[in-house]
CSV table of N, CA and C in Angstrom, one decimal:
chain,number,residue,atom,x,y,z
A,167,MET,N,0.8,-1.2,0.0
A,167,MET,CA,0.0,0.0,0.0
A,167,MET,C,0.9,1.3,0.0
A,168,LYS,N,0.6,2.2,-0.8
A,168,LYS,CA,1.3,3.4,-1.0
A,168,LYS,C,1.0,4.4,0.1
A,169,PRO,N,2.0,5.2,0.6
A,169,PRO,CA,1.6,6.2,1.6
A,169,PRO,C,0.9,7.3,0.9
A,170,LYS,N,-0.2,7.8,1.6
A,170,LYS,CA,-1.1,8.8,1.0
A,170,LYS,C,-0.4,10.2,0.9
A,171,GLY,N,0.5,10.5,1.8
A,171,GLY,CA,1.2,11.8,1.7
A,171,GLY,C,2.0,12.0,0.5
A,172,LYS,N,2.6,11.0,0.0
A,172,LYS,CA,3.5,11.1,-1.2
A,172,LYS,C,2.6,11.5,-2.5
A,173,ASP,N,1.5,10.8,-2.6
A,173,ASP,CA,0.6,11.1,-3.8
A,173,ASP,C,-0.1,12.4,-3.7
A,174,GLU,N,-0.4,12.9,-2.5
A,174,GLU,CA,-1.1,14.1,-2.4
A,174,GLU,C,-0.3,15.3,-2.9
A,175,ASN,N,1.0,15.3,-2.9
A,175,ASN,CA,1.8,16.4,-3.4
A,175,ASN,C,2.0,16.4,-4.9
A,176,ARG,N,1.6,15.3,-5.6
A,176,ARG,CA,1.8,15.2,-7.0
A,176,ARG,C,0.6,15.7,-7.8
A,177,LEU,N,0.9,16.4,-8.9
A,177,LEU,CA,-0.1,16.9,-9.8
A,177,LEU,C,-0.4,16.0,-10.9
A,178,GLY,N,0.6,15.3,-11.4
A,178,GLY,CA,0.5,14.3,-12.5
A,178,GLY,C,1.8,14.1,-13.1
A,179,PRO,N,1.8,13.1,-14.0
A,179,PRO,CA,3.1,12.8,-14.7
A,179,PRO,C,3.4,13.9,-15.8
A,180,VAL,N,4.7,14.1,-16.0
A,180,VAL,CA,5.0,15.1,-17.0
A,180,VAL,C,6.0,14.5,-18.0
A,181,ASN,N,6.0,15.1,-19.2
A,181,ASN,CA,7.0,14.8,-20.2
A,181,ASN,C,8.2,15.6,-20.0
A,182,PRO,N,9.4,15.0,-19.8
A,182,PRO,CA,10.6,15.8,-19.5
A,182,PRO,C,11.0,16.7,-20.6
A,183,PHE,N,10.7,16.4,-21.9
A,183,PHE,CA,11.0,17.3,-23.0
A,183,PHE,C,10.1,18.5,-22.9
A,184,THR,N,8.9,18.4,-22.5
A,184,THR,CA,8.0,19.5,-22.4
A,184,THR,C,8.5,20.4,-21.3
A,185,VAL,N,8.9,19.9,-20.2
A,185,VAL,CA,9.4,20.7,-19.1
A,185,VAL,C,10.7,21.4,-19.5
A,186,GLY,N,11.6,20.7,-20.3
A,186,GLY,CA,12.7,21.4,-20.8
A,186,GLY,C,12.4,22.6,-21.7
A,187,ASN,N,11.4,22.4,-22.6
A,187,ASN,CA,11.0,23.4,-23.5
A,187,ASN,C,10.4,24.6,-22.7
A,188,VAL,N,9.6,24.3,-21.7
A,188,VAL,CA,9.0,25.4,-20.9
A,188,VAL,C,10.2,26.2,-20.2
A,189,PHE,N,11.2,25.5,-19.7
A,189,PHE,CA,12.3,26.2,-19.1
A,189,PHE,C,13.1,27.0,-20.1
A,190,ILE,N,13.3,26.5,-21.3
A,190,ILE,CA,14.1,27.2,-22.3
A,190,ILE,C,13.3,28.5,-22.6
A,191,GLU,N,12.0,28.4,-22.8
A,191,GLU,CA,11.2,29.6,-23.2
A,191,GLU,C,11.3,30.7,-22.1
A,192,ALA,N,11.2,30.2,-20.8
A,192,ALA,CA,11.2,31.1,-19.7
A,192,ALA,C,12.6,31.8,-19.6
A,193,ALA,N,13.7,31.0,-19.8
A,193,ALA,CA,15.0,31.5,-19.7
A,193,ALA,C,15.3,32.5,-20.8
A,194,LYS,N,14.8,32.2,-22.0
A,194,LYS,CA,14.9,33.2,-23.1
A,194,LYS,C,14.3,34.5,-22.7
A,195,ASN,N,13.1,34.5,-22.1
A,195,ASN,CA,12.3,35.7,-21.8
A,195,ASN,C,13.1,36.4,-20.6
A,196,LEU,N,13.8,35.7,-19.8
A,196,LEU,CA,14.5,36.4,-18.7
A,196,LEU,C,15.9,36.8,-19.1
A,197,GLY,N,16.3,36.5,-20.3
A,197,GLY,CA,17.6,36.9,-20.8
A,197,GLY,C,18.7,36.0,-20.3
A,198,TRP,N,18.4,34.8,-19.9
A,198,TRP,CA,19.4,33.8,-19.4
A,198,TRP,C,20.0,33.0,-20.5
A,199,ILE,N,19.2,32.8,-21.6
A,199,ILE,CA,19.6,32.0,-22.8
A,199,ILE,C,19.3,32.8,-24.0
A,200,GLU,N,20.2,32.8,-25.0
A,200,GLU,CA,19.9,33.3,-26.3
A,200,GLU,C,19.9,32.2,-27.3
A,201,GLU,N,19.0,32.4,-28.3
A,201,GLU,CA,18.8,31.3,-29.3
A,201,GLU,C,19.3,31.8,-30.6
A,202,GLU,N,20.0,30.9,-31.3
A,202,GLU,CA,20.5,31.2,-32.7
A,202,GLU,C,19.9,30.1,-33.6
A,203,LYS,N,19.2,30.6,-34.7
A,203,LYS,CA,18.6,29.7,-35.6
A,203,LYS,C,19.3,29.7,-36.9
A,204,THR,N,19.6,28.5,-37.5
A,204,THR,CA,20.1,28.4,-38.8
A,204,THR,C,19.0,27.6,-39.6
A,205,GLU,N,19.3,27.3,-40.8
A,205,GLU,CA,18.3,26.6,-41.7
A,205,GLU,C,17.9,25.3,-41.1
A,206,ARG,N,18.8,24.5,-40.5
A,206,ARG,CA,18.5,23.2,-40.0
A,206,ARG,C,18.6,23.0,-38.5
A,207,HIS,N,19.2,24.0,-37.8
A,207,HIS,CA,19.5,23.8,-36.4
A,207,HIS,C,19.1,25.0,-35.6
A,208,ARG,N,18.8,24.7,-34.3
A,208,ARG,CA,18.6,25.7,-33.3
A,208,ARG,C,19.7,25.5,-32.2
A,209,GLN,N,20.4,26.6,-31.9
A,209,GLN,CA,21.4,26.5,-30.9
A,209,GLN,C,21.1,27.5,-29.8
A,210,PHE,N,21.4,27.1,-28.5
A,210,PHE,CA,21.1,27.9,-27.4
A,210,PHE,C,22.4,28.2,-26.7
A,211,PHE,N,22.6,29.5,-26.3
A,211,PHE,CA,23.8,29.9,-25.6
A,211,PHE,C,23.4,30.5,-24.3
A,212,ILE,N,24.0,30.1,-23.2
A,212,ILE,CA,23.8,30.6,-21.9
A,212,ILE,C,24.5,31.9,-21.7
A,213,THR,N,23.8,32.9,-21.3
A,213,THR,CA,24.4,34.3,-21.1
A,213,THR,C,25.1,34.3,-19.7
A,214,SER,N,25.9,35.3,-19.5
A,214,SER,CA,26.6,35.4,-18.2
A,214,SER,C,25.6,35.6,-17.1
A,215,LYS,N,24.5,36.4,-17.4
A,215,LYS,CA,23.5,36.5,-16.4
A,215,LYS,C,22.8,35.2,-16.1
A,216,GLY,N,22.5,34.4,-17.2
A,216,GLY,CA,21.9,33.1,-17.0
A,216,GLY,C,22.7,32.2,-16.2
A,217,PHE,N,24.0,32.2,-16.4
A,217,PHE,CA,24.9,31.3,-15.7
A,217,PHE,C,24.9,31.7,-14.2
A,218,GLU,N,25.0,32.9,-13.9
A,218,GLU,CA,24.9,33.3,-12.5
A,218,GLU,C,23.6,33.0,-11.8
A,219,GLU,N,22.5,33.2,-12.5
A,219,GLU,CA,21.2,33.0,-11.9
A,219,GLU,C,20.9,31.5,-11.7
A,220,MET,N,21.3,30.7,-12.7
A,220,MET,CA,21.0,29.3,-12.7
A,220,MET,C,21.9,28.6,-11.6
A,221,THR,N,23.2,29.1,-11.5
A,221,THR,CA,24.0,28.6,-10.5
A,221,THR,C,23.5,28.9,-9.1
A,222,ARG,N,23.0,30.2,-8.9
A,222,ARG,CA,22.4,30.6,-7.7
A,222,ARG,C,21.2,29.7,-7.3
A,223,LEU,N,20.4,29.2,-8.3
A,223,LEU,CA,19.3,28.3,-8.0
A,223,LEU,C,19.7,26.9,-7.7
A,224,GLY,N,21.0,26.6,-7.8
A,224,GLY,CA,21.5,25.3,-7.5
A,224,GLY,C,21.7,24.4,-8.7
A,225,MET,N,21.6,24.9,-9.9
A,225,MET,CA,21.7,24.1,-11.1
A,225,MET,C,23.2,23.9,-11.4
A,226,ASP,N,23.6,22.7,-11.8
A,226,ASP,CA,25.0,22.5,-12.2
A,226,ASP,C,25.1,22.8,-13.7
A,227,ILE,N,25.4,24.0,-14.0
A,227,ILE,CA,25.4,24.5,-15.4
A,227,ILE,C,26.6,23.9,-16.2
A,228,GLN,N,27.7,23.5,-15.5
A,228,GLN,CA,28.8,22.9,-16.2
A,228,GLN,C,28.4,21.7,-17.0
A,229,LYS,N,27.4,20.9,-16.6
A,229,LYS,CA,27.0,19.8,-17.4
A,229,LYS,C,26.4,20.3,-18.7
A,230,ALA,N,25.6,21.3,-18.7
A,230,ALA,CA,25.0,21.9,-19.9
A,230,ALA,C,26.1,22.4,-20.8
A,231,LEU,N,27.1,23.0,-20.3
A,231,LEU,CA,28.2,23.6,-21.2
A,231,LEU,C,29.0,22.5,-21.8
A,232,MET,N,28.9,21.3,-21.4
A,232,MET,CA,29.7,20.2,-22.1
A,232,MET,C,29.0,19.6,-23.3
A,233,TYR,N,27.8,20.2,-23.6
A,233,TYR,CA,27.0,19.7,-24.8
A,233,TYR,C,27.8,19.8,-26.1
A,234,ARG,N,27.8,18.7,-26.9
A,234,ARG,CA,28.5,18.7,-28.1
A,234,ARG,C,27.7,19.5,-29.2
A,235,GLN,N,28.3,20.3,-29.9
A,235,GLN,CA,27.7,21.1,-30.9
A,235,GLN,C,27.2,20.3,-32.1
A,236,PRO,N,26.1,20.6,-32.7
A,236,PRO,CA,25.6,19.9,-33.9
A,236,PRO,C,26.6,20.0,-35.0
A,237,PRO,N,26.6,19.0,-36.0
A,237,PRO,CA,27.6,19.1,-37.1
A,237,PRO,C,27.3,20.4,-37.9
A,238,ALA,N,28.3,20.8,-38.6
A,238,ALA,CA,28.2,22.0,-39.5
A,238,ALA,C,27.2,21.6,-40.7
A,239,GLU,N,26.7,22.7,-41.3
A,239,GLU,CA,25.8,22.5,-42.4
A,239,GLU,C,26.5,21.7,-43.5
A,240,PRO,N,25.8,20.7,-44.1
A,240,PRO,CA,26.5,20.0,-45.2
A,240,PRO,C,26.8,20.9,-46.4
A,241,GLN,N,28.0,20.6,-46.9
A,241,GLN,CA,28.5,21.4,-48.1
A,241,GLN,C,27.8,20.8,-49.4
A,242,PRO,N,27.4,21.6,-50.3
A,242,PRO,CA,26.9,21.1,-51.6
A,242,PRO,C,27.9,20.3,-52.3
A,243,ARG,N,27.4,19.2,-52.9
A,243,ARG,CA,28.4,18.3,-53.7
A,243,ARG,C,28.8,19.0,-55.0
A,244,HIS,N,29.9,18.6,-55.5
A,244,HIS,CA,30.4,19.2,-56.7
A,244,HIS,C,29.5,18.8,-57.9
A,245,MET,N,29.1,19.8,-58.6
A,245,MET,CA,28.3,19.6,-59.8
A,245,MET,C,29.2,19.4,-61.0
A,246,PRO,N,29.0,18.3,-61.7
A,246,PRO,CA,29.8,18.1,-62.9
A,246,PRO,C,29.5,19.1,-64.0
A,247,HIS,N,30.5,19.4,-64.8
A,247,HIS,CA,30.4,20.4,-65.8
A,247,HIS,C,29.5,19.8,-66.9
A,248,PRO,N,28.5,20.6,-67.4
A,248,PRO,CA,27.6,20.0,-68.4
A,248,PRO,C,28.2,19.5,-69.7
A,249,GLN,N,29.4,20.0,-70.1
A,249,GLN,CA,30.0,19.5,-71.3
A,249,GLN,C,30.8,18.2,-71.0
A,250,HIS,N,31.0,17.9,-69.8
A,250,HIS,CA,31.8,16.7,-69.4
A,250,HIS,C,31.0,15.8,-68.5
A,251,PRO,N,30.0,15.1,-69.0
A,251,PRO,CA,29.1,14.4,-68.1
A,251,PRO,C,29.9,13.2,-67.4
A,252,GLN,N,29.5,12.9,-66.2
A,252,GLN,CA,30.1,11.7,-65.5
A,252,GLN,C,29.6,10.4,-66.1
A,253,PRO,N,30.5,9.4,-66.3
A,253,PRO,CA,30.0,8.1,-66.8
A,253,PRO,C,29.0,7.5,-65.8
A,254,GLN,N,28.0,6.8,-66.4
A,254,GLN,CA,27.0,6.2,-65.5
A,254,GLN,C,27.6,4.9,-64.9
A,255,ARG,N,27.3,4.7,-63.7
A,255,ARG,CA,27.8,3.5,-63.0
A,255,ARG,C,26.8,2.4,-63.2
A,256,ARG,N,27.3,1.2,-63.5
A,256,ARG,CA,26.4,0.0,-63.8
A,256,ARG,C,26.4,-0.8,-62.5
A,257,ALA,N,25.2,-1.5,-62.4
A,257,ALA,CA,25.1,-2.4,-61.2
A,257,ALA,C,26.0,-3.6,-61.5
A,258,PRO,N,26.4,-4.3,-60.4
A,258,PRO,CA,27.3,-5.5,-60.6
A,258,PRO,C,26.5,-6.5,-61.4
A,259,ALA,N,27.2,-7.4,-62.0
A,259,ALA,CA,26.6,-8.4,-62.9
A,259,ALA,C,25.6,-9.3,-62.1
A,260,HIS,N,25.9,-9.6,-60.8
A,260,HIS,CA,25.0,-10.5,-60.1
A,260,HIS,C,23.7,-9.8,-59.7
A,261,ALA,N,23.7,-8.4,-59.8
A,261,ALA,CA,22.5,-7.7,-59.5
A,261,ALA,C,21.6,-7.6,-60.8
A,262,ARG,N,22.2,-7.7,-61.9
A,262,ARG,CA,21.4,-7.6,-63.2
A,262,ARG,C,20.8,-8.9,-63.6
A,263,HIS,N,21.5,-10.0,-63.3
A,263,HIS,CA,21.0,-11.3,-63.8
A,263,HIS,C,20.8,-12.2,-62.6
A,264,ARG,N,19.6,-12.3,-62.2
A,264,ARG,CA,19.2,-13.1,-61.0
A,264,ARG,C,18.9,-14.5,-61.5
A,265,PRO,N,19.4,-15.5,-60.9
A,265,PRO,CA,19.1,-16.9,-61.3
A,265,PRO,C,17.6,-17.1,-61.0
A,266,ARG,N,17.0,-17.9,-61.9
A,266,ARG,CA,15.6,-18.2,-61.8
A,266,ARG,C,15.4,-19.5,-61.1
A,267,ASP,N,14.3,-19.6,-60.4
A,267,ASP,CA,14.0,-20.8,-59.7
A,267,ASP,C,13.1,-21.7,-60.6
A,268,HIS,N,13.6,-22.8,-61.1
A,268,HIS,CA,12.9,-23.6,-62.1
A,268,HIS,C,12.2,-24.8,-61.4
A,269,ARG,N,12.1,-24.8,-60.1
A,269,ARG,CA,11.3,-25.8,-59.5
A,269,ARG,C,9.8,-25.6,-59.7
A,270,ARG,N,9.1,-26.7,-59.7
A,270,ARG,CA,7.7,-26.6,-59.8
A,270,ARG,C,7.1,-26.4,-58.4
A,271,HIS,N,6.0,-25.6,-58.4
A,271,HIS,CA,5.4,-25.3,-57.1
A,271,HIS,C,4.2,-26.1,-56.9
């Protein structure tokens, strides 16, 4: 049997990603975090004010600063010159000619 006092303090289960998103939005409004958007990525940077305030609240911000940056934007591939087309690659011989099953079903 569960103790009643423990359940009385709970409001309900939460999604940790939603809690994180709510925190990020609040931190942006307070000037603790700045957001930088690119075409494919969103990056968040902790400001010095945010670092001080979050540390004062007891948060271990050093863990957040160890986050690995997303990869750089992919570079466009080299486009062949229209007068010098690339030769077409052929599939291997075993891919073009499959053996047939001659057994009766």
